[in-house]
mmCIF file of C-alpha atoms and ligand atoms in Angstrom:
data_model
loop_
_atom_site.group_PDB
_atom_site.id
_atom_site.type_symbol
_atom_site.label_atom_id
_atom_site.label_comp_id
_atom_site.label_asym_id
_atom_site.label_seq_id
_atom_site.Cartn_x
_atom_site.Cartn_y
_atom_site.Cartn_z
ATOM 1 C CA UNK A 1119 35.336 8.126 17.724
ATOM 2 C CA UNK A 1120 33.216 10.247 15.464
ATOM 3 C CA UNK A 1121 34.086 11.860 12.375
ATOM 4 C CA UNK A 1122 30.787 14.235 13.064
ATOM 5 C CA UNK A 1123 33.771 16.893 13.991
ATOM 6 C CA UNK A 1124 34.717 17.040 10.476
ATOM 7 C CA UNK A 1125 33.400 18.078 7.404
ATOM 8 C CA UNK A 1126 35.369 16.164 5.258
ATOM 9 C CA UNK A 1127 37.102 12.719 5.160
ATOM 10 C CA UNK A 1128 40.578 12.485 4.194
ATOM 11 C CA UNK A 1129 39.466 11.885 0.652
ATOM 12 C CA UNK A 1130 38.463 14.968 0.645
ATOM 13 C CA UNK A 1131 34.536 13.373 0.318
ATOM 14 C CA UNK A 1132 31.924 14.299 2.514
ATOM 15 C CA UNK A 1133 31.894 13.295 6.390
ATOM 16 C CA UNK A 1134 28.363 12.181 5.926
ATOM 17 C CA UNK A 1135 25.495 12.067 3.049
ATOM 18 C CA UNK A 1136 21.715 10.929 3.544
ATOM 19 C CA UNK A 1137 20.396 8.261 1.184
ATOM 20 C CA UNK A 1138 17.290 7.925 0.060
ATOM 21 C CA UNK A 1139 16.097 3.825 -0.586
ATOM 22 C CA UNK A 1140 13.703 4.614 -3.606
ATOM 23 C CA UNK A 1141 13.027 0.331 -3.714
ATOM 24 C CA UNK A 1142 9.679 -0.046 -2.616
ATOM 25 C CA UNK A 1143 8.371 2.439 -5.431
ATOM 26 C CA UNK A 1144 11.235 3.029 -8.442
ATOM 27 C CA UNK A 1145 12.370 -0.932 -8.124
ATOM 28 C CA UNK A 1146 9.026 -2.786 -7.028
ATOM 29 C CA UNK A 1147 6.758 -0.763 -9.744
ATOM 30 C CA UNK A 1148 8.333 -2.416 -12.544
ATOM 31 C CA UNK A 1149 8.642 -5.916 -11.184
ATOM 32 C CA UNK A 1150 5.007 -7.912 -10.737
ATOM 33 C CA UNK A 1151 2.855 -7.441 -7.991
ATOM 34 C CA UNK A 1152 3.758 -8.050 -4.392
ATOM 35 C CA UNK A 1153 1.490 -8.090 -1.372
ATOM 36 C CA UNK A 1154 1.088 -4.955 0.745
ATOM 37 C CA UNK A 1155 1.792 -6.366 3.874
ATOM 38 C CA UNK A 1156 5.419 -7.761 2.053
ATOM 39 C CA UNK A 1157 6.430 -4.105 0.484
ATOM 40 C CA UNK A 1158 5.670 -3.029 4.614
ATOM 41 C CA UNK A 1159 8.227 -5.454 5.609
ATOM 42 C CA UNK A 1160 10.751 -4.495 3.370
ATOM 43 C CA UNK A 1161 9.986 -1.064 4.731
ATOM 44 C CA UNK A 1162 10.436 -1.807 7.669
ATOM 45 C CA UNK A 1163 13.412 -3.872 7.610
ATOM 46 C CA UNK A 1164 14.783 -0.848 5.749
ATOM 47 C CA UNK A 1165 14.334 1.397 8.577
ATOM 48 C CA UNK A 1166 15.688 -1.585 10.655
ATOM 49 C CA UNK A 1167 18.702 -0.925 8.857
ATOM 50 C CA UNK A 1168 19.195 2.756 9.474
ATOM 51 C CA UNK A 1169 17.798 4.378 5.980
ATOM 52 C CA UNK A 1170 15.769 7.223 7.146
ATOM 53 C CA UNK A 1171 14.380 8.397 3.701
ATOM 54 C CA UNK A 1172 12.488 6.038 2.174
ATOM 55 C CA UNK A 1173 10.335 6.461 -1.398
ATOM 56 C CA UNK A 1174 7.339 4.034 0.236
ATOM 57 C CA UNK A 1175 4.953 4.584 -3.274
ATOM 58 C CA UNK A 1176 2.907 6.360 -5.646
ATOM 59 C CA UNK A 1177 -0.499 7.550 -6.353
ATOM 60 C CA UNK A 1178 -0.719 6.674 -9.983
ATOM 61 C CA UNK A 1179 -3.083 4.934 -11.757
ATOM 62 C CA UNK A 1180 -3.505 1.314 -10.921
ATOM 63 C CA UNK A 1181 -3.913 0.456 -14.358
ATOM 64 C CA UNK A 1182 -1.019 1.908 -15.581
ATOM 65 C CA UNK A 1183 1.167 0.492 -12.629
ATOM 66 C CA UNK A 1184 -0.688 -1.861 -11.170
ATOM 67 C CA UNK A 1185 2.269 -3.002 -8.754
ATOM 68 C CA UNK A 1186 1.752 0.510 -6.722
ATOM 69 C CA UNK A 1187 -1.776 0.065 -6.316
ATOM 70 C CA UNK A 1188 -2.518 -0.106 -2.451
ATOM 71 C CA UNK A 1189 -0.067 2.545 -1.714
ATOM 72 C CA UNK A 1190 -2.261 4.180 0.803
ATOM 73 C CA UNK A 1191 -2.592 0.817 2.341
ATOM 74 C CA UNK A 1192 1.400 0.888 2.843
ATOM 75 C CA UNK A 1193 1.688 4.505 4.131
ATOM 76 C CA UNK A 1194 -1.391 3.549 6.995
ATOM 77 C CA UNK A 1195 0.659 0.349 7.940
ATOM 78 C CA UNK A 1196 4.264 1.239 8.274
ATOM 79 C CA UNK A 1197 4.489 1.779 12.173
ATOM 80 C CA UNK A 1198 5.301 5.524 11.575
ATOM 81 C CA UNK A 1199 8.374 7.174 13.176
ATOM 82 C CA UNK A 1200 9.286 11.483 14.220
ATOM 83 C CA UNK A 1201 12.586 10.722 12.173
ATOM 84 C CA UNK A 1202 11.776 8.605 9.502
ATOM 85 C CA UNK A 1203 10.541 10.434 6.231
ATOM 86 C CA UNK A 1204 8.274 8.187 3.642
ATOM 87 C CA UNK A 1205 7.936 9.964 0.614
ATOM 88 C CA UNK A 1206 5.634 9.712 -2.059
ATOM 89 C CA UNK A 1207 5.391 10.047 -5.611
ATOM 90 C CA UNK A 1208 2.867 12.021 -7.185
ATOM 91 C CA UNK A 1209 2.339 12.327 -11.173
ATOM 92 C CA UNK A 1210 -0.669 15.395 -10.571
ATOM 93 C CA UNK A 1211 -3.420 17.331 -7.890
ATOM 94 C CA UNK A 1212 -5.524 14.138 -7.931
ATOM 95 C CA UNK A 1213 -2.534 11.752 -6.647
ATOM 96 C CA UNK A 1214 -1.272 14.617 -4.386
ATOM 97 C CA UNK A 1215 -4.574 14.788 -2.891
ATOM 98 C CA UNK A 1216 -4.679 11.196 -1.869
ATOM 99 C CA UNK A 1217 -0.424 11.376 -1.052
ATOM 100 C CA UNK A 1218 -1.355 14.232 1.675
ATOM 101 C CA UNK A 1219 -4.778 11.681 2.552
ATOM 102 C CA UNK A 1220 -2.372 8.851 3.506
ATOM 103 C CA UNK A 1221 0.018 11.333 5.514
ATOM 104 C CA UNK A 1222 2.633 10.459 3.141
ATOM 105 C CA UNK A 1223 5.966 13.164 4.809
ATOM 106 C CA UNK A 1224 7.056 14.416 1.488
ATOM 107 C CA UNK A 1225 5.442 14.671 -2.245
ATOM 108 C CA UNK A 1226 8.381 13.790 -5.296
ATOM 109 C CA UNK A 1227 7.208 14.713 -8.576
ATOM 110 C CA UNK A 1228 8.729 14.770 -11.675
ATOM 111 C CA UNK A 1229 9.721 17.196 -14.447
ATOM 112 C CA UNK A 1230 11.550 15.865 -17.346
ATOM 113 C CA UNK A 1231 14.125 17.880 -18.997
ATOM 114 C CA UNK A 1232 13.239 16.308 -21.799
ATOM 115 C CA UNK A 1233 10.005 17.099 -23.894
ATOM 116 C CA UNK A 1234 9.850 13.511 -25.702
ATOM 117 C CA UNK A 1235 10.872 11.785 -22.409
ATOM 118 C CA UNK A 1236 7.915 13.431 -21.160
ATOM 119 C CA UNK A 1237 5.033 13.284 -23.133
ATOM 120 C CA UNK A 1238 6.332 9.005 -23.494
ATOM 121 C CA UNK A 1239 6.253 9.032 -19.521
ATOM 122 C CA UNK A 1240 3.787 10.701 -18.087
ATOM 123 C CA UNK A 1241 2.067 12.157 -21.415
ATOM 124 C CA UNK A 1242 2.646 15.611 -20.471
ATOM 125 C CA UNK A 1243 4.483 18.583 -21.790
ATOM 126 C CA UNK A 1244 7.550 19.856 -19.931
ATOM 127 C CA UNK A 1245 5.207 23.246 -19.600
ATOM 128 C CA UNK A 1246 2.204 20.955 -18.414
ATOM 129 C CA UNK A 1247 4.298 18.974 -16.153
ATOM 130 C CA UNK A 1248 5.589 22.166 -14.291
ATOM 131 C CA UNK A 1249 2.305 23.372 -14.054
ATOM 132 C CA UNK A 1250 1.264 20.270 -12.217
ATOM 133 C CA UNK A 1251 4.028 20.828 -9.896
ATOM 134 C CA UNK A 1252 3.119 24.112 -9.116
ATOM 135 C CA UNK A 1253 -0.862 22.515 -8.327
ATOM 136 C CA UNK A 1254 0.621 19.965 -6.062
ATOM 137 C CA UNK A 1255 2.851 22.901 -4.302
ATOM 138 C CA UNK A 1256 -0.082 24.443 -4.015
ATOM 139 C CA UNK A 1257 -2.035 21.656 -1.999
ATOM 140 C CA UNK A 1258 1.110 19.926 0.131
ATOM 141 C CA UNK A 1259 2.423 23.584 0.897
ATOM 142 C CA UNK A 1260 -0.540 24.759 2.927
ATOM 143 C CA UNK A 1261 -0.553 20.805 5.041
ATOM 144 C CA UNK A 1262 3.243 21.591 5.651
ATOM 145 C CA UNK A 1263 4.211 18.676 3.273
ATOM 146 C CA UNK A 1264 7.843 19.354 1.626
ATOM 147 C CA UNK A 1265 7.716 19.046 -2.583
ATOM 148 C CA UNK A 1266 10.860 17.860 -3.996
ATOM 149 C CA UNK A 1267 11.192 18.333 -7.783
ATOM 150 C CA UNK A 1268 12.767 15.431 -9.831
ATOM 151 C CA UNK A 1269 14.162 16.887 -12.744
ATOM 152 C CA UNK A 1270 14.401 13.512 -14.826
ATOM 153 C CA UNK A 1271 16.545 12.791 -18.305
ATOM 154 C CA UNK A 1272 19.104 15.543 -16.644
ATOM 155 C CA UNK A 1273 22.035 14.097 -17.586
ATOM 156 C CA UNK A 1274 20.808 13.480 -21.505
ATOM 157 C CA UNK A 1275 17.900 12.004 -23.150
ATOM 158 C CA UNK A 1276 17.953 8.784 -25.461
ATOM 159 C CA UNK A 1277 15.660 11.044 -27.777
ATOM 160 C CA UNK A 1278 17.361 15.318 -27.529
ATOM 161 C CA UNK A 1279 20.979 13.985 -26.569
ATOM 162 C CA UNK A 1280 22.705 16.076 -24.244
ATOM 163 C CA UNK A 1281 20.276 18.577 -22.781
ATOM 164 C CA UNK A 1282 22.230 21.943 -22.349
ATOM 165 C CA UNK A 1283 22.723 22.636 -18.126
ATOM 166 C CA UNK A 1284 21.504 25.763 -18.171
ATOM 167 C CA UNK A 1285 18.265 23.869 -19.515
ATOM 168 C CA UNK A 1286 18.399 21.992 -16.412
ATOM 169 C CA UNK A 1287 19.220 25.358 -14.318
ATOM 170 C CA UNK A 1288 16.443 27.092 -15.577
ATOM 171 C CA UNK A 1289 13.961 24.567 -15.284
ATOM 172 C CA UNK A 1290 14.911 23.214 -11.798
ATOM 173 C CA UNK A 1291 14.774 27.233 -10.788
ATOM 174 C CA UNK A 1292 11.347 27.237 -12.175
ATOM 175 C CA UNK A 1293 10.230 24.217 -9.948
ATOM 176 C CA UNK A 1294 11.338 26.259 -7.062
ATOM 177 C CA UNK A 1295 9.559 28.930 -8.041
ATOM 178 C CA UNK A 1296 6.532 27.542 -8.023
ATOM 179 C CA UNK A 1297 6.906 25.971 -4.327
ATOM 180 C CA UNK A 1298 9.355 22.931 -4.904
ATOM 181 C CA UNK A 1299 11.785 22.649 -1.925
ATOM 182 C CA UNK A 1300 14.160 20.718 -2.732
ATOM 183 C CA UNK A 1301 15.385 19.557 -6.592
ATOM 184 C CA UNK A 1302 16.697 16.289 -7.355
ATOM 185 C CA UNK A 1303 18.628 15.345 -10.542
ATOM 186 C CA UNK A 1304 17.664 11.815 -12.216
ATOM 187 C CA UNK A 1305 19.904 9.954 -14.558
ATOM 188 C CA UNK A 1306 16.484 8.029 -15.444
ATOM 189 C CA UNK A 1307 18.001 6.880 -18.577
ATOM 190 C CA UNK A 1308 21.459 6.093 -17.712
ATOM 191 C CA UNK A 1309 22.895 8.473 -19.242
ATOM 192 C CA UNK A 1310 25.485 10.539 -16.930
ATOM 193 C CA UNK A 1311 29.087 10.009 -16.909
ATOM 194 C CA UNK A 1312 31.877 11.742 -14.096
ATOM 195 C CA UNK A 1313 32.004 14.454 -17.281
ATOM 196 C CA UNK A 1314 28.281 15.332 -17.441
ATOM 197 C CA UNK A 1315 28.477 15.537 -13.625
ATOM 198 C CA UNK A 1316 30.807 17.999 -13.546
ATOM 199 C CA UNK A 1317 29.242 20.266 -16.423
ATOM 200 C CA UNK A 1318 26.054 20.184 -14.839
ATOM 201 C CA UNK A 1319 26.577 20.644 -11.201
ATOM 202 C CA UNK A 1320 29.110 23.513 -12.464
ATOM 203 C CA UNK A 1321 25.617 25.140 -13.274
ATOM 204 C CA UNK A 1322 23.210 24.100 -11.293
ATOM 205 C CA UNK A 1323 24.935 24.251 -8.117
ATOM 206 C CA UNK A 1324 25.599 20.960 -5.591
ATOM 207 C CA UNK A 1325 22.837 21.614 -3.185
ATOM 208 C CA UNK A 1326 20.352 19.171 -5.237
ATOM 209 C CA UNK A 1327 20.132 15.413 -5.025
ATOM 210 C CA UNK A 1328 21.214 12.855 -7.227
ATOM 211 C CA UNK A 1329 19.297 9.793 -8.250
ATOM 212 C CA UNK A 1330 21.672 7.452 -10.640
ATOM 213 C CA UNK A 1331 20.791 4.162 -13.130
ATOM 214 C CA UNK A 1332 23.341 1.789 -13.959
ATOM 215 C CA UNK A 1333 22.265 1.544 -17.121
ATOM 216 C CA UNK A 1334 25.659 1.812 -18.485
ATOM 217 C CA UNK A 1335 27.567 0.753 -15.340
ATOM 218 C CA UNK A 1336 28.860 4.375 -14.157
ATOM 219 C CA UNK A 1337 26.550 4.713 -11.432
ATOM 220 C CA UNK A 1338 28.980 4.538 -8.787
ATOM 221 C CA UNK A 1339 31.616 6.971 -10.711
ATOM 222 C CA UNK A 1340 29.124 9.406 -10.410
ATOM 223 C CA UNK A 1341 28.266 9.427 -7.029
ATOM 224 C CA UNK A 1342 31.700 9.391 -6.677
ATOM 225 C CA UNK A 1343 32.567 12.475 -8.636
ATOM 226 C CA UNK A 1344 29.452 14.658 -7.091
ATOM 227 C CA UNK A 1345 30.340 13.961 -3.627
ATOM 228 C CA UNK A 1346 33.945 14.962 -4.593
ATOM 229 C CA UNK A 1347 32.207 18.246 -5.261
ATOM 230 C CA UNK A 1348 30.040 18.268 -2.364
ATOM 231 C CA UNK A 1349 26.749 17.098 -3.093
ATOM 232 C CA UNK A 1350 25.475 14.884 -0.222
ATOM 233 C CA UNK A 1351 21.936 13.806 -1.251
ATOM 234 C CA UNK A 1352 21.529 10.693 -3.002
ATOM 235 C CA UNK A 1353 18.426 8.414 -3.889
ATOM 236 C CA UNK A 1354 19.729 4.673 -3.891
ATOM 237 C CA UNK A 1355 17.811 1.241 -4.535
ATOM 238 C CA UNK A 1356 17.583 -2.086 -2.208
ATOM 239 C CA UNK A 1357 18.905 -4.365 -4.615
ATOM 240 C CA UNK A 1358 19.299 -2.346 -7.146
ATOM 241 C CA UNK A 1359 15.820 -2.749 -8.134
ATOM 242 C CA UNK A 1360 14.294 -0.715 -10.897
ATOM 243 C CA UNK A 1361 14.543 0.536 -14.644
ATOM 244 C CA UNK A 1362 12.557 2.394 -16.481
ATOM 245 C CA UNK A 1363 9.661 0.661 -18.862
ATOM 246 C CA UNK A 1364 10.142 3.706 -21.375
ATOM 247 C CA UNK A 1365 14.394 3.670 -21.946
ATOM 248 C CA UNK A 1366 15.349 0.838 -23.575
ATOM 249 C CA UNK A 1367 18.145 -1.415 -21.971
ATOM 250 C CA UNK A 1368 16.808 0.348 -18.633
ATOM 251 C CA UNK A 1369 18.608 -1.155 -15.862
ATOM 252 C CA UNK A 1370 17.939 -0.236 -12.364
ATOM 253 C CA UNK A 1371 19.229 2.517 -9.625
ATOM 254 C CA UNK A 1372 22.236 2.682 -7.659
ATOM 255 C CA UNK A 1373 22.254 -0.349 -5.226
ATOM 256 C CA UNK A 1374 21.896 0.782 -1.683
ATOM 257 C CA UNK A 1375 24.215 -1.914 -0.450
ATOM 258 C CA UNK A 1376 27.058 -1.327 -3.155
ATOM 259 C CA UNK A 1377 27.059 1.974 -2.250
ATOM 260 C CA UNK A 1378 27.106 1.713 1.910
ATOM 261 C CA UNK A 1379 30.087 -1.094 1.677
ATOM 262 C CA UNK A 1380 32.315 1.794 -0.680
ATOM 263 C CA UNK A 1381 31.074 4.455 2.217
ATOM 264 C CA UNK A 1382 31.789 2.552 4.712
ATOM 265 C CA UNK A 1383 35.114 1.686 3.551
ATOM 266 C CA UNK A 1384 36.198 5.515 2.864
ATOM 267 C CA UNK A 1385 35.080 6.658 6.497
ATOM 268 C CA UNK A 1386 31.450 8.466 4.624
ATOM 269 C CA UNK A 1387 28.719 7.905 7.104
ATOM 270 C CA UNK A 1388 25.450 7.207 6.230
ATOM 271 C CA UNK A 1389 23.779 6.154 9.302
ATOM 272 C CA UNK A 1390 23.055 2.575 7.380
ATOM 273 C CA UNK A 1391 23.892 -0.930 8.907
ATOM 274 C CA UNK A 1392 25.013 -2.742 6.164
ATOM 275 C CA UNK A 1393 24.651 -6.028 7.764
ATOM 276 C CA UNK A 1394 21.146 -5.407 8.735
ATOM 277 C CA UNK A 1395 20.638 -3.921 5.194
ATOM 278 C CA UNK A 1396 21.420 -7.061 3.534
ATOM 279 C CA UNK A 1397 19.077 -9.033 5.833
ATOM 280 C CA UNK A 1398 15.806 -6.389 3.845
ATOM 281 C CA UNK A 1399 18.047 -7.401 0.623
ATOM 282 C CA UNK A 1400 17.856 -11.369 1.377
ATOM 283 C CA UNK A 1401 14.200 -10.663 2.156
ATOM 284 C CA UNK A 1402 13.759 -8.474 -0.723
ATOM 285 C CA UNK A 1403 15.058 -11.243 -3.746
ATOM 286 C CA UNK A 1404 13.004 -13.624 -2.072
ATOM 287 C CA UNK A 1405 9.733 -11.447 -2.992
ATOM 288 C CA UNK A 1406 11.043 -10.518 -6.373
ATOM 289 C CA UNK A 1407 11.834 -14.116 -7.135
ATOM 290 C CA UNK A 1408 14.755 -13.439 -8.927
ATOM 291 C CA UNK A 1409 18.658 -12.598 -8.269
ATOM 292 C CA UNK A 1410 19.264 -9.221 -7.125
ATOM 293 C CA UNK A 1411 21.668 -6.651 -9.295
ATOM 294 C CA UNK A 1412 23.473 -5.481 -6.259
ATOM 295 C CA UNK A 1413 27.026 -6.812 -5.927
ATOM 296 C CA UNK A 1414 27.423 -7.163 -2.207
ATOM 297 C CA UNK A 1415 23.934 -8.303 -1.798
ATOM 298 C CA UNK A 1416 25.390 -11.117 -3.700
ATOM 299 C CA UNK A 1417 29.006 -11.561 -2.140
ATOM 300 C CA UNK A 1418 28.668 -9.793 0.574
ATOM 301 C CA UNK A 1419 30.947 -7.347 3.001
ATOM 302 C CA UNK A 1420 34.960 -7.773 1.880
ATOM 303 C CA UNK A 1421 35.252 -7.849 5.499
ATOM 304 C CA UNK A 1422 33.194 -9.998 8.156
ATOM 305 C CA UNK A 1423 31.667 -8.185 11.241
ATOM 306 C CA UNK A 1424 34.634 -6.685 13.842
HETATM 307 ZN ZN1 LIG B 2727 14.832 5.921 -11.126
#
């Protein structure tokens, strides 16, 4: 039986929403250094699992993140597949240039609504920032490489507060303008709650992605709330891995298996095995060396296999 017929459950949720595993570059570039050929395994075992949208690295600097370095090396070893997308992230035209190099399928970079955020994170101006964009537009457009714009401190800033959403309209617009094709909203800093959700998807419109922190424990809530408004897009983390080196009490993104037991459970497909995802989580913690922050990776399904 398939709910494809459908468009919505009878939670009134979504029939289906695509996840995006950002792990192997928002979790692994803040832990210490793992091997190439171990962040293509967890790659892999990711796609094993069903996720078809993974964030496989970045082409920053290798001094200031030296756990990405070799991301080229991942993108040319990852047995590549016609419906699996590996996306990159990309701070300007330099690290575009080598993205589009390694054949990475999609270019993320980031905007921050917030100017302090900013010029603390990637030492640019909001204006400069967007400006980049519109370079890296400029190269991935003509190779037919999609551009998604991160808008990041979205949902508030630990330095402006509350950042009004027609800020966050406006600026997400002007990332579109200049060749984005697709906007996604970041709670980098842990900051959104169901409310904020609301007021700023009243204005910006649902057709964006989400990418949530559980900084403050609400990361679920919010999912929650946005696909109760229809938003279907959604960047999670194996593990839960991640944070942010620049908000303090960072803790890391949404955890891909939390998330696909509470879809599962509601009838929301996601095309992810959890059992098979939790085989690239046991993998994953025994990389990192450390207990993972996702719940079920830790007590696994509330139901065994039917
Ligand atoms: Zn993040």
């Amino acid at each position: 039986m398939s709910s494809a017929q459908s468009n919505a459950t009878p939670m009134g949720l979504p029939a289906r929403i695509s996840l995006r595993d950002v792990g192997p570059r928002d979790g692994l570039q803040i832990e210490a250094p793992i091997a190439v050929e171990d962040r293509v395994r967890l790659i892999e075992l990711l796609i094993a699992s069903g996720i078809r949208r993974i964030e496989a690295g970045s082409f920053v600097s290798p001094k200031a993140v030296p756990a990405m370095a070799g991301s080229a090396e991942v993108f040319a070893r990852v047995p590549r597949r016609a419906d699996v997308t590996l996306t990159a992230l990309v701070p300007n035209r330099r690290g575009a240039e080598a993205a589009l190099e390694a054949h990475a399928d999609e270019l993320t970079v980031i905007c921050s609504a917030s100017e302090t955020y900013s010029m603390q994170n990637v030492r640019m101006t909001i204006a400069q920032s967007l400006e980049a964009a519109g370079e890296i537009c400029a190269l991935a457009g003509p190779a037919g490489v999609p551009v998604e714009a991160v808008v990041s401190c979205s949902f508030g800033s630990p330095y402006e507060g509350d950042i009004a959403p027609e800020e966050v309209r406006k600026l997400a617009q002007v990332a579109l303008d200049r060749g984005a094709t697709r906007v996604t909203l970041a709670d980098t800093t842990g900051m959104a709650t169901p409310r904020r959700v609301r007021e700023l998807l009243d204005v910006v419109g649902t057709d964006v992605g989400l990418h949530l922190h559980e900084t403050r424990g609400t990361a679920m809530l919010n999912a929650y709330v946005a696909m109760q408004v229809g938003v279907t897009s959604f960047d999670t983390s194996v593990g839960g891995l991640g944070g942010s080196p620049f908000a303090a009490g960072a803790a890391g993104n949404l955890a891909t298996e939390d998330f696909v037991a509470m879809l599962d459970d509601i009838g929301v497909e996601t095309g992810i095995d959890l059992e098979r995802l939790l085989e690239a989580s046991t993998a994953l913690e025994a990389l990192v060396g450390h207990p993972l922050a996702s719940r079920v990776a830790a007590a696994g399904p509330r139901l065994p296999r039917a």
